[in-house]
Amino acid sequence: MEKVFTRSRITIKAKPSEVFKYLSNTKYHYYWNPSLRVISDQVDLNIGSSYDTEVIILKDIRIKSHVIITDYVKDRLIEFNNAVGAIDYTAKIKLTAKDSATEVTLDINVLTKSKTFGLTLPVLKQLATNELNTDLRSLKVAVENKIGQ
């Protein structure tokens, strides 16, 4: 197994509780994860919660996951883990209050068999970085504009 780590950050003009609302209930995940095509349940998440997803990467590659919440601190931290399918990952999202805004840090560790989908590790790292940045920009737009509220 090969491992790829990447980190992204963004500042959102909202309180941590407002940002966390979008992270901790799957009904909001479509608003900040543009690759997401299917989510099995619309539920409030907590440690041990699980659900199934399907995302599309590189225009037509479908990735199915069984996500389990492995760490959770209300309004501060949530960790998503997938250990099934083609790509195993752990994504940890930390929220830090900064004046009237929230700094969001998203760390992801991806474990994969070498050259999954014919991708080299540098390409996989760049793909993961691009996905994280897109997700965080989408989260910022959704929260600041109260989309879906």
GROMACS .gro file of C-alpha atoms in nm:
model
  149
    1MET     CA    1   0.000   0.000   0.000
    2GLU     CA    2   0.113   0.351  -0.081
    3LYS     CA    3   0.018   0.653   0.128
    4VAL     CA    4  -0.058   1.009   0.019
    5PHE     CA    5  -0.114   1.297   0.262
    6THR     CA    6  -0.245   1.641   0.175
    7ARG     CA    7  -0.380   1.941   0.369
    8SER     CA    8  -0.599   2.232   0.266
    9ARG     CA    9  -0.726   2.535   0.458
   10ILE     CA   10  -0.987   2.803   0.409
   11THR     CA   11  -1.146   3.077   0.617
   12ILE     CA   12  -1.525   3.099   0.620
   13LYS     CA   13  -1.713   3.406   0.742
   14ALA     CA   14  -1.937   3.218   0.986
   15LYS     CA   15  -1.929   3.074   1.336
   16PRO     CA   16  -1.790   2.721   1.379
   17SER     CA   17  -2.140   2.594   1.467
   18GLU     CA   18  -2.272   2.720   1.131
   19VAL     CA   19  -1.989   2.550   0.941
   20PHE     CA   20  -2.018   2.230   1.144
   21LYS     CA   21  -2.387   2.203   1.055
   22TYR     CA   22  -2.287   2.142   0.691
   23LEU     CA   23  -2.029   1.881   0.789
   24SER     CA   24  -2.225   1.689   1.050
   25ASN     CA   25  -2.548   1.620   0.859
   26THR     CA   26  -2.528   1.427   0.535
   27LYS     CA   27  -2.820   1.617   0.381
   28TYR     CA   28  -2.580   1.913   0.337
   29HIS     CA   29  -2.292   1.713   0.188
   30TYR     CA   30  -2.415   1.763  -0.170
   31TYR     CA   31  -2.367   2.139  -0.124
   32TRP     CA   32  -1.996   2.116  -0.048
   33ASN     CA   33  -1.885   1.799  -0.224
   34PRO     CA   34  -1.941   1.851  -0.598
   35SER     CA   35  -1.807   1.501  -0.680
   36LEU     CA   36  -2.075   1.337  -0.465
   37ARG     CA   37  -2.342   1.161  -0.670
   38VAL     CA   38  -2.506   0.927  -0.417
   39ILE     CA   39  -2.537   0.923  -0.039
   40SER     CA   40  -2.731   0.643   0.128
   41ASP     CA   41  -2.880   0.824   0.428
   42GLN     CA   42  -2.959   1.177   0.538
   43VAL     CA   43  -2.859   1.167   0.903
   44ASP     CA   44  -2.696   1.369   1.178
   45LEU     CA   45  -2.350   1.222   1.227
   46ASN     CA   46  -2.169   1.121   1.544
   47ILE     CA   47  -1.892   0.874   1.634
   48GLY     CA   48  -1.976   0.537   1.482
   49SER     CA   49  -2.226   0.675   1.228
   50SER     CA   50  -2.187   0.523   0.884
   51TYR     CA   51  -2.325   0.570   0.535
   52ASP     CA   52  -2.245   0.478   0.176
   53THR     CA   53  -2.143   0.717  -0.099
   54GLU     CA   54  -2.054   0.725  -0.463
   55VAL     CA   55  -1.837   1.000  -0.609
   56ILE     CA   56  -1.710   1.063  -0.959
   57ILE     CA   57  -1.349   1.159  -1.023
   58LEU     CA   58  -1.174   1.234  -1.351
   59LYS     CA   59  -1.510   1.279  -1.525
   60ASP     CA   60  -1.616   0.913  -1.532
   61ILE     CA   61  -1.446   0.705  -1.262
   62ARG     CA   62  -1.698   0.608  -0.995
   63ILE     CA   63  -1.568   0.546  -0.644
   64LYS     CA   64  -1.793   0.377  -0.388
   65SER     CA   65  -1.721   0.420  -0.018
   66HIS     CA   66  -1.856   0.308   0.315
   67VAL     CA   67  -1.784   0.604   0.541
   68ILE     CA   68  -1.757   0.571   0.919
   69ILE     CA   69  -1.723   0.865   1.158
   70THR     CA   70  -1.419   0.783   1.372
   71ASP     CA   71  -1.374   1.110   1.562
   72TYR     CA   72  -1.625   1.381   1.647
   73VAL     CA   73  -1.619   1.691   1.867
   74LYS     CA   74  -1.925   1.910   1.814
   75ASP     CA   75  -1.842   2.236   1.633
   76ARG     CA   76  -1.468   2.153   1.635
   77LEU     CA   77  -1.374   1.829   1.460
   78ILE     CA   78  -1.509   1.548   1.247
   79GLU     CA   79  -1.319   1.256   1.097
   80PHE     CA   80  -1.445   1.044   0.808
   81ASN     CA   81  -1.291   0.702   0.736
   82ASN     CA   82  -1.337   0.467   0.441
   83ALA     CA   83  -1.166   0.128   0.430
   84VAL     CA   84  -1.355  -0.039   0.144
   85GLY     CA   85  -1.336  -0.005  -0.230
   86ALA     CA   86  -1.049   0.107  -0.448
   87ILE     CA   87  -0.923   0.388  -0.225
   88ASP     CA   88  -0.897   0.388   0.155
   89TYR     CA   89  -0.891   0.730   0.318
   90THR     CA   90  -0.918   0.921   0.641
   91ALA     CA   91  -1.033   1.283   0.618
   92LYS     CA   92  -1.009   1.497   0.932
   93ILE     CA   93  -1.176   1.839   0.935
   94LYS     CA   94  -1.085   2.080   1.215
   95LEU     CA   95  -1.265   2.408   1.285
   96THR     CA   96  -1.095   2.695   1.466
   97ALA     CA   97  -1.276   3.017   1.560
   98LYS     CA   98  -1.097   3.328   1.428
   99ASP     CA   99  -1.270   3.651   1.532
  100SER     CA  100  -1.604   3.640   1.347
  101ALA     CA  101  -1.490   3.364   1.111
  102THR     CA  102  -1.386   2.999   1.115
  103GLU     CA  103  -1.061   2.853   0.984
  104VAL     CA  104  -1.128   2.510   0.836
  105THR     CA  105  -0.838   2.268   0.801
  106LEU     CA  106  -0.892   1.951   0.602
  107ASP     CA  107  -0.630   1.676   0.621
  108ILE     CA  108  -0.659   1.361   0.417
  109ASN     CA  109  -0.456   1.042   0.418
  110VAL     CA  110  -0.515   0.822   0.116
  111LEU     CA  111  -0.396   0.462   0.115
  112THR     CA  112  -0.401   0.288  -0.217
  113LYS     CA  113  -0.243   0.008  -0.408
  114SER     CA  114   0.032   0.144  -0.624
  115LYS     CA  115  -0.097   0.289  -0.950
  116THR     CA  116  -0.467   0.262  -0.875
  117PHE     CA  117  -0.653   0.357  -1.194
  118GLY     CA  118  -0.312   0.390  -1.358
  119LEU     CA  119  -0.231   0.694  -1.144
  120THR     CA  120   0.115   0.752  -1.005
  121LEU     CA  121   0.145   0.878  -0.648
  122PRO     CA  122   0.230   1.238  -0.751
  123VAL     CA  123  -0.076   1.244  -0.978
  124LEU     CA  124  -0.294   1.093  -0.702
  125LYS     CA  125  -0.165   1.355  -0.456
  126GLN     CA  126  -0.245   1.638  -0.699
  127LEU     CA  127  -0.590   1.492  -0.763
  128ALA     CA  128  -0.658   1.469  -0.387
  129THR     CA  129  -0.534   1.826  -0.334
  130ASN     CA  130  -0.757   1.957  -0.613
  131GLU     CA  131  -1.060   1.772  -0.472
  132LEU     CA  132  -0.998   1.908  -0.121
  133ASN     CA  133  -0.961   2.264  -0.243
  134THR     CA  134  -1.280   2.234  -0.448
  135ASP     CA  135  -1.469   2.089  -0.150
  136LEU     CA  136  -1.352   2.369   0.082
  137ARG     CA  137  -1.436   2.644  -0.169
  138SER     CA  138  -1.781   2.487  -0.212
  139LEU     CA  139  -1.825   2.465   0.167
  140LYS     CA  140  -1.738   2.836   0.195
  141VAL     CA  141  -1.996   2.931  -0.068
  142ALA     CA  142  -2.266   2.709   0.085
  143VAL     CA  143  -2.215   2.830   0.443
  144GLU     CA  144  -2.169   3.201   0.367
  145ASN     CA  145  -2.477   3.202   0.144
  146LYS     CA  146  -2.679   2.972   0.371
  147ILE     CA  147  -2.756   2.740   0.081
  148GLY     CA  148  -3.010   2.473   0.166
  149GLN     CA  149  -3.132   2.647   0.482
   0.00000   0.00000   0.00000
